[in-house]
Tab-separated table of C-alpha atoms and ligand atoms in Angstrom:
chain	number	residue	atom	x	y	z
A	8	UNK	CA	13.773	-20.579	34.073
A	9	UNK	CA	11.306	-17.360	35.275
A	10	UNK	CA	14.296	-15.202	35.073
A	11	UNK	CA	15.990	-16.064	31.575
A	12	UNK	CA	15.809	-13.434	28.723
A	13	UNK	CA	16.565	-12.916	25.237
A	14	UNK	CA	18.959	-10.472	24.190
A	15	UNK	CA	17.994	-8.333	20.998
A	16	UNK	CA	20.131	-6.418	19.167
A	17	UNK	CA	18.882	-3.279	17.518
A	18	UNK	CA	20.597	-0.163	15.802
A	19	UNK	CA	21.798	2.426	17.778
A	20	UNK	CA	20.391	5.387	15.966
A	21	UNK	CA	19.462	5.589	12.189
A	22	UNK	CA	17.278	4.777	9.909
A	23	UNK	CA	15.846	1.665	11.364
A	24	UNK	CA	15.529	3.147	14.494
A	25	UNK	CA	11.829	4.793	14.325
A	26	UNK	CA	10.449	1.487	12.833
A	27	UNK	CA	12.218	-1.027	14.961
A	28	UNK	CA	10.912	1.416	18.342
A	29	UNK	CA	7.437	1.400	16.876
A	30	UNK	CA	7.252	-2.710	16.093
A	31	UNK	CA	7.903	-3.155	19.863
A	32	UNK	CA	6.222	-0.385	21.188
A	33	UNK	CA	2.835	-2.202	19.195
A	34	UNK	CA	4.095	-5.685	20.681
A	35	UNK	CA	3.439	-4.138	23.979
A	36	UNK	CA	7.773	-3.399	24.797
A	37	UNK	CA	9.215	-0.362	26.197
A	38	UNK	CA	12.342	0.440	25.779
A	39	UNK	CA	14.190	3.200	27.788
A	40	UNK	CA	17.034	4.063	26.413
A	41	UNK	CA	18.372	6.711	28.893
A	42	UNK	CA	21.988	8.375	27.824
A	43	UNK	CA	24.802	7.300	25.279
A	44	UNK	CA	24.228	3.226	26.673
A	45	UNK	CA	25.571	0.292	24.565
A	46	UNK	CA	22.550	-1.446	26.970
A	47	UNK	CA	18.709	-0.489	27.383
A	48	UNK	CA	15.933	-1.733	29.441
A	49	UNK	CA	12.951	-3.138	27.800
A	50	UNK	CA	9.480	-2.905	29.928
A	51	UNK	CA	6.726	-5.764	28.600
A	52	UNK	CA	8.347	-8.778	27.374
A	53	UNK	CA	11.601	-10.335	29.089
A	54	UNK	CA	14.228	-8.759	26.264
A	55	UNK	CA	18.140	-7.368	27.473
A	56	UNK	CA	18.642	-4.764	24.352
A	57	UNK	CA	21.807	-4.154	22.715
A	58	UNK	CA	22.464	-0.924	20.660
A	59	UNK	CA	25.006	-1.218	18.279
A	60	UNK	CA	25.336	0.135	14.648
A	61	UNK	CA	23.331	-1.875	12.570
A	62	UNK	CA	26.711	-3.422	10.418
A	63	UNK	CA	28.090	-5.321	14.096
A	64	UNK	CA	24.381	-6.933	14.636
A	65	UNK	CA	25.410	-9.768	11.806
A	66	UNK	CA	28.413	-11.164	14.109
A	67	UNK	CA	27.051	-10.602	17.329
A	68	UNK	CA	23.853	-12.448	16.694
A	69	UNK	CA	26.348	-15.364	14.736
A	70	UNK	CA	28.162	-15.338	17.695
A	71	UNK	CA	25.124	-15.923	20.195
A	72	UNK	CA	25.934	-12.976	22.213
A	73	UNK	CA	22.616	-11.345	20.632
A	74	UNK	CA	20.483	-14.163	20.544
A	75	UNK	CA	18.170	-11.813	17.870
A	76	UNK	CA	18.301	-8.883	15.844
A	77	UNK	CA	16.721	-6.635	13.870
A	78	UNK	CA	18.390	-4.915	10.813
A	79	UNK	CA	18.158	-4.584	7.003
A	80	UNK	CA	18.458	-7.411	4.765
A	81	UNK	CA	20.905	-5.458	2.775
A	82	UNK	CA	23.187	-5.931	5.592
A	83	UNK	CA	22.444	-9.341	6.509
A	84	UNK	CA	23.589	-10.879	3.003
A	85	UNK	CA	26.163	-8.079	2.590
A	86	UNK	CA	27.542	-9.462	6.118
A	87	UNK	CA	26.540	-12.979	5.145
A	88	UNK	CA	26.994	-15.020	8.638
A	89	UNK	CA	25.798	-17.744	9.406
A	90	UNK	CA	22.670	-16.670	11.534
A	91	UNK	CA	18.733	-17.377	10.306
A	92	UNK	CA	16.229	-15.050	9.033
A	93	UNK	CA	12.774	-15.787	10.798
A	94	UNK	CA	10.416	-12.668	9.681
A	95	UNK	CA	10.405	-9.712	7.624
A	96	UNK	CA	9.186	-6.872	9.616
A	97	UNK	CA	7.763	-4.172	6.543
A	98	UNK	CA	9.914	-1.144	7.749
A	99	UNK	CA	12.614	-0.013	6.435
A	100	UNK	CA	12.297	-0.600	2.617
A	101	UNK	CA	14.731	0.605	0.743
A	102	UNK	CA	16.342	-0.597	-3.206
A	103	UNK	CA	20.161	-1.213	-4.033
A	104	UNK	CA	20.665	0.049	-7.126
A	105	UNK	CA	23.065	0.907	-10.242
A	106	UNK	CA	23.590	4.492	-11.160
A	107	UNK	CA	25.776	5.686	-13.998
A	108	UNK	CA	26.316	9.493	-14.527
A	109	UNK	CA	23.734	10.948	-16.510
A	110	UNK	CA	25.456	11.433	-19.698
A	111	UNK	CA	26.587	7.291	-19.707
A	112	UNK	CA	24.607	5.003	-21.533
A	113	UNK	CA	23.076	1.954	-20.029
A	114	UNK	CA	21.686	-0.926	-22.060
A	115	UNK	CA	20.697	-3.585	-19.117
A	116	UNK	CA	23.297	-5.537	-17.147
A	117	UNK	CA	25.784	-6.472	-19.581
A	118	UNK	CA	26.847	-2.812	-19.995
A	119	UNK	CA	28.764	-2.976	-16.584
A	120	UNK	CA	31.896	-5.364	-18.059
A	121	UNK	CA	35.049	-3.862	-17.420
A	122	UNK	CA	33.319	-1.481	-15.491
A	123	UNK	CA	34.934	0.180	-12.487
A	124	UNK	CA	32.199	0.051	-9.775
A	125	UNK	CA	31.968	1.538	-6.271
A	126	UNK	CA	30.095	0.165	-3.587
A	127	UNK	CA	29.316	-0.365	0.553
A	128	UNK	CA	28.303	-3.818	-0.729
A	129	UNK	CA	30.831	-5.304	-2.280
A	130	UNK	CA	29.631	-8.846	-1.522
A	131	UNK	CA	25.955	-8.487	-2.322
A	132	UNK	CA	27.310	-7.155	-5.669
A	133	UNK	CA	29.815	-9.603	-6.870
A	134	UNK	CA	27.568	-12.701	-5.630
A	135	UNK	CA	24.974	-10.800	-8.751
A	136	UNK	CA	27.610	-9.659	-10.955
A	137	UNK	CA	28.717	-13.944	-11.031
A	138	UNK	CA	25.190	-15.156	-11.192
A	139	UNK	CA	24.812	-12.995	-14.516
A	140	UNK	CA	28.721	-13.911	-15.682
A	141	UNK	CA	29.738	-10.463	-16.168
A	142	UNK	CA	33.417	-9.372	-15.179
A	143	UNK	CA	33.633	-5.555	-13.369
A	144	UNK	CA	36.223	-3.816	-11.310
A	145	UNK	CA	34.521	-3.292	-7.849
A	146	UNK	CA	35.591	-0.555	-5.493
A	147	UNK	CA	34.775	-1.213	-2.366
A	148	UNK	CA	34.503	1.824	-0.382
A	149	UNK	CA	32.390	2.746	3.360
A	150	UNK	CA	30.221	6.394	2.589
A	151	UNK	CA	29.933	8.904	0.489
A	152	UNK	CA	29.967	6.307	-2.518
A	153	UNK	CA	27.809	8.676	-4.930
A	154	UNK	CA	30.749	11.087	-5.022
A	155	UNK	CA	33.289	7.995	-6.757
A	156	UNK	CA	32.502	8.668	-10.112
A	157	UNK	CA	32.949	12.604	-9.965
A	158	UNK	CA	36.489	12.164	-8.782
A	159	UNK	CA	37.381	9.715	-11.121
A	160	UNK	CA	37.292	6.623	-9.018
A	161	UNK	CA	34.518	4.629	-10.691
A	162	UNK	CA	32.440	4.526	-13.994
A	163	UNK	CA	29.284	3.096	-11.938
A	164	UNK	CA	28.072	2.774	-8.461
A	165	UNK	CA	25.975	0.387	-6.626
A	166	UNK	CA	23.969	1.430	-3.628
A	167	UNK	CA	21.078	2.394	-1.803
A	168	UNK	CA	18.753	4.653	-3.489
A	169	UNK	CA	16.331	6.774	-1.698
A	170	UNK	CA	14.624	9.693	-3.264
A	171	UNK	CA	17.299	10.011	-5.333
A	172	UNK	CA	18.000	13.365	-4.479
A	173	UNK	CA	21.707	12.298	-3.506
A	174	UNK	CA	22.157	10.919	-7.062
A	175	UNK	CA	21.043	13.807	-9.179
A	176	UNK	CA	23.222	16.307	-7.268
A	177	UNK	CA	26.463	14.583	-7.804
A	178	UNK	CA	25.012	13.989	-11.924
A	179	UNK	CA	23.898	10.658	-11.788
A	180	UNK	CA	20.863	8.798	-12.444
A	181	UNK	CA	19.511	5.459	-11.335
A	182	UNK	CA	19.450	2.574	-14.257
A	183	UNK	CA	18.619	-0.828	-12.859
A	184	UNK	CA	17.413	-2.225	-9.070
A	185	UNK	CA	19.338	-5.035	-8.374
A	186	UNK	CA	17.684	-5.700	-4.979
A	187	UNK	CA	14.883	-4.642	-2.740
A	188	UNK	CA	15.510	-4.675	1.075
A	189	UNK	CA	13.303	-4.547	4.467
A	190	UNK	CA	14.224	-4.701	7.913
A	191	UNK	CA	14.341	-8.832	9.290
A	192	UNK	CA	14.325	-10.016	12.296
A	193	UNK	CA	17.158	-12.421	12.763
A	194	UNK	CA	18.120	-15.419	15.537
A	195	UNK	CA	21.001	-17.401	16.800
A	196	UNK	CA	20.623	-20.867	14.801
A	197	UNK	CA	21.146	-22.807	18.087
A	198	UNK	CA	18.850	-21.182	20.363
A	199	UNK	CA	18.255	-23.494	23.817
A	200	UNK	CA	15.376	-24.690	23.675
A	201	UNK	CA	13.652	-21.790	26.451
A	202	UNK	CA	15.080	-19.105	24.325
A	203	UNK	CA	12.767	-20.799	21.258
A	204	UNK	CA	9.751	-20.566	23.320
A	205	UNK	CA	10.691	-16.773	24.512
A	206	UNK	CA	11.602	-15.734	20.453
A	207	UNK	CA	7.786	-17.783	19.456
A	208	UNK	CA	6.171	-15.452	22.015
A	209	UNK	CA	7.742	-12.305	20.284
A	210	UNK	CA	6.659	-13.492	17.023
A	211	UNK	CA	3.479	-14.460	18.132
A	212	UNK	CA	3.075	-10.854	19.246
A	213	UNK	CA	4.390	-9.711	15.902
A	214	UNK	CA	2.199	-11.359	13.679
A	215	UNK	CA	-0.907	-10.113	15.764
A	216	UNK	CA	0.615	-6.917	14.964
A	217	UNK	CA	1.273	-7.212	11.579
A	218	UNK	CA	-1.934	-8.845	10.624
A	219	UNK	CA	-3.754	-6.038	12.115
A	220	UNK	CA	-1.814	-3.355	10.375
A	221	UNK	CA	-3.038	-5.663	7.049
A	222	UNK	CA	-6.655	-6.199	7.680
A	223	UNK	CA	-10.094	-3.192	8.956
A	224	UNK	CA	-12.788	-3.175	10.914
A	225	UNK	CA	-16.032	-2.846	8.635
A	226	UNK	CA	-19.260	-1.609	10.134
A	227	UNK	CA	-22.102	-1.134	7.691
A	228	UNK	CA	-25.731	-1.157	7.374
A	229	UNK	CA	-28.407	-3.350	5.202
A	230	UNK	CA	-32.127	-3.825	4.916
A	231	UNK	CA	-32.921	-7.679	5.388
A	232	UNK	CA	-33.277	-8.585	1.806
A	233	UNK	CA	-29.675	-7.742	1.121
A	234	UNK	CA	-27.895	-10.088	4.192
A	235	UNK	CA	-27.187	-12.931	2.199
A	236	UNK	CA	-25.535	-11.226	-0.315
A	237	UNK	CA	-23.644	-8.886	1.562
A	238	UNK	CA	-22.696	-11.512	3.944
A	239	UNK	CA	-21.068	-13.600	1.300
A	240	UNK	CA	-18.997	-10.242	0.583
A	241	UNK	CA	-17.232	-9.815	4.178
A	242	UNK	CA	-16.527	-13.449	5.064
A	243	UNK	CA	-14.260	-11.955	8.100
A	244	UNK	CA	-12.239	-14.120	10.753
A	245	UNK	CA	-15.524	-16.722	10.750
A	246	UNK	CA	-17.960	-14.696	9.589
A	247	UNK	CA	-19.805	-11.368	10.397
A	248	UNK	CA	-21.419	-10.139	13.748
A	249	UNK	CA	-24.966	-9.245	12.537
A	250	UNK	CA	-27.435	-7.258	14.902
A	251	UNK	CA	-30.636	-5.361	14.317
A	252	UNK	CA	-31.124	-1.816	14.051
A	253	UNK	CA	-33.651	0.494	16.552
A	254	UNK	CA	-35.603	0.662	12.676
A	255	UNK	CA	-37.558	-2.518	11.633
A	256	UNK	CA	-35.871	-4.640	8.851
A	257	UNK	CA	-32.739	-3.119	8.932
A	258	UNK	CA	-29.121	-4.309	10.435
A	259	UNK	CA	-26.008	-3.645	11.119
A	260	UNK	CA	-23.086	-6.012	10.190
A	261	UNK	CA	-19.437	-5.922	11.526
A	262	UNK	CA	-16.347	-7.745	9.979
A	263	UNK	CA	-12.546	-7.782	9.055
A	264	UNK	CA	-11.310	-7.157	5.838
A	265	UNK	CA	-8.266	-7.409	4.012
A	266	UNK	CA	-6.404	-4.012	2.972
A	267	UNK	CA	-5.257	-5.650	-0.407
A	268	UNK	CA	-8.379	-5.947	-1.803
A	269	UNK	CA	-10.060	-2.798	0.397
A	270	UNK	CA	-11.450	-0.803	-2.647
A	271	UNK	CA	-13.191	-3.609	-4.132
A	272	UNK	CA	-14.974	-5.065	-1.817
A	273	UNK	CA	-16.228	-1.108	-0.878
A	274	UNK	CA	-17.607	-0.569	-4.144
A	275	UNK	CA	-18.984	-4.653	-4.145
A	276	UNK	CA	-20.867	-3.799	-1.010
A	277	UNK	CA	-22.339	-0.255	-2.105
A	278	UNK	CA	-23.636	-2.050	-5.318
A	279	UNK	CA	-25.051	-4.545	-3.119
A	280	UNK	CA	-26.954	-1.958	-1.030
A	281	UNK	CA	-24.656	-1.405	1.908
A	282	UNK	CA	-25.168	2.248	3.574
A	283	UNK	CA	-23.218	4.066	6.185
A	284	UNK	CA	-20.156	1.626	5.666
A	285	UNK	CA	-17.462	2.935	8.320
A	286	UNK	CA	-14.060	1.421	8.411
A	287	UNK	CA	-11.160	1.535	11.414
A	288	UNK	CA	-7.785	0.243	11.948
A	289	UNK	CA	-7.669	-2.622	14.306
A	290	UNK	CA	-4.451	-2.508	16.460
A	291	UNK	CA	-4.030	-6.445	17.193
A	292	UNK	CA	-5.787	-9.097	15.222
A	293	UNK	CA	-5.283	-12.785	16.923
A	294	UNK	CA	-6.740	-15.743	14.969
B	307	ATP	P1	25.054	2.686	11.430
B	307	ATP	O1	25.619	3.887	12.078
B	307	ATP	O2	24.158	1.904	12.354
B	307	ATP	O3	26.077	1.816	10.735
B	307	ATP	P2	24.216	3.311	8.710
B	307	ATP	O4	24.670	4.673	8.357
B	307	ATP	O5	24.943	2.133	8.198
B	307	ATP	O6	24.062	3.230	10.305
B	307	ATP	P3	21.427	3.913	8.029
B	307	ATP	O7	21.595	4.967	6.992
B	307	ATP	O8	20.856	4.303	9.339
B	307	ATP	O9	22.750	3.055	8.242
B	307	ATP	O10	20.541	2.740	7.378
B	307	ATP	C1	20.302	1.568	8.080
B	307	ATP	C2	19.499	0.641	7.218
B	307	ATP	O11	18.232	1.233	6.926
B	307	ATP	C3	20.104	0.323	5.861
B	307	ATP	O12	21.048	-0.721	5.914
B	307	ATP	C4	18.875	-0.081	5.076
B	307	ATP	O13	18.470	-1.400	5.379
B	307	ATP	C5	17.827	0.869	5.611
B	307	ATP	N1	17.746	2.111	4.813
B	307	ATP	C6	18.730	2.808	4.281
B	307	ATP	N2	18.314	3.892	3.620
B	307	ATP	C7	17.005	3.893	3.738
B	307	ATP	C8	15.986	4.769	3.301
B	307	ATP	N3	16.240	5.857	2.609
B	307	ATP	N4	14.723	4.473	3.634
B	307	ATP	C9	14.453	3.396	4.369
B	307	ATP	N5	15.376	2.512	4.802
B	307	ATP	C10	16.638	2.765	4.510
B	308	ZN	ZN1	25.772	0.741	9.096
């Protein structure tokens, strides 16, 4: 059908906003979100968005009225519906960890039993605490969980660390990362079979983003006698563009390379005689 669309449910405002915005706004989607709307328009790709806070995205997308989301992983197993994860996105990262007050002693995991511990993720952490057979008291409470041990409610807490500023000023100190999260995208598991198609042309867009954010442009120059070797260096999509300079015996060579092993192959190709190497993002990369 010309007309059908999928539905995507984002987070209203917070801190997955800026990255989920930014994904689309590289896969070539607008989204206006004009006043306090529980709806916005998307411009670019045939999407109906849904702002809701990011802990509602779980059910709605289990209950096919999103047919996708994006949100945090933390929240997807805290929620733990029956909906599929089909891509980690790379924003977002954040780590759920213990803390203890700064004073407490921590020897590794077995030094929460019989622990009183407050958390907003109750389920992630007694799925862990079972896995490593270890018998605590959780307190399972919605914000402001770094203030529970203060007031006497807890011993420990599990949550989500940031800079760790929030920790020191109510005295406590971060022991042990239990988990390390990233915003997912998410689907319906019984998607018709039109909605499929529209959800592999979003991720087809995605990936073309995300390679690109992975991979550079290389420009560089070499006398002749050092192609072959250089060549062998910056393999690229197929292999390099080569094309003579205005000055006899000298070229110019243009590839991709990978920003894992960036450094590397720099100093690889200046040992191999590359000059006036120049480097620059590429903003989609299709293979
Ligand atoms: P809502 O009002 O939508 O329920 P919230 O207060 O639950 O929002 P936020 O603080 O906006 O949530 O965090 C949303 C998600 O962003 C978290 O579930 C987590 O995946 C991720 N996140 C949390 N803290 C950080 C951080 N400091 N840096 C990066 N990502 C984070
Ligand atoms: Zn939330």
């Amino acid at each position: 059908m010309e007309s059908e669309k999928l539905t995507l449910a984002i987070q209203k405002s917070g801190r997955l906003s800026e990255g989920t915005i930014e994904l689309l706004k590289l896969c070539g989607i607008k989204v206006s979100n004009e006043g306090n709307h529980l709806k916005a328009l998307a411009e670019g790709f045939p999407l109906e968005i849904l702002l809701l806070r990011d802990d509602d995205i779980p059910q709605y997308v289990a209950d096919g009225v999103a047919d996708i989301g994006m949100l945090g992983m933390n929240e997807v197993l805290e929620k733990d519906k029956k909906i599929d994860v089909v891509k980690y996105l790379g924003f977002s990262k954040c780590r759920l960890s213990i803390a203890i007050p700064r004073d407490a002693k921590y020897t590794g995991i077995e030094s929460l039993e019989g622990k009183r511990i407050a958390t907003s993720y109750p389920v992630i952490l007694e799925k862990f605490l079972e896995k490593k057979n270890i018998k605590a008291d959780i307190h399972s409470i919605s914000g402001s969980v770094e203030i529970a041990p203060g007031i006497g409610l807890a011993d420990v807490i599990f949550e989500i660390v940031s800079s760790g500023g929030t920790l020191l000023s109510n005295g406590l100190k971060e022991v042990d990362v239990i988990m390390k999260s990233e915003a997912v995208l998410v689907a319906y598991p019984n998607l018709t079979e039109s909605k499929k198609k529209l959800l592999n042309k979003l991720l087809f867009r995605i990936e073309a983003v995300q390679k690109a954010k992975s991979n550079k442009y290389i420009l560089l120059n070499a006398p002749e006698n050092k192609l072959n070797e250089i060549v062998k260096l910056i393999p690229g999509m197929k292999s390099p563009t080569i094309l003579p300079l205005a000055q006899k015996n000298w070229f110019s060579l243009h590839s991709v390379i990978s920003e894992d092993d960036f450094w590397n192959v720099i100093d690889n190709l200046k040992s191999a005689g590359a000059e006036g190497i120049l480097v620059v993002p590429i903003e989609k990369m299709v293979l």
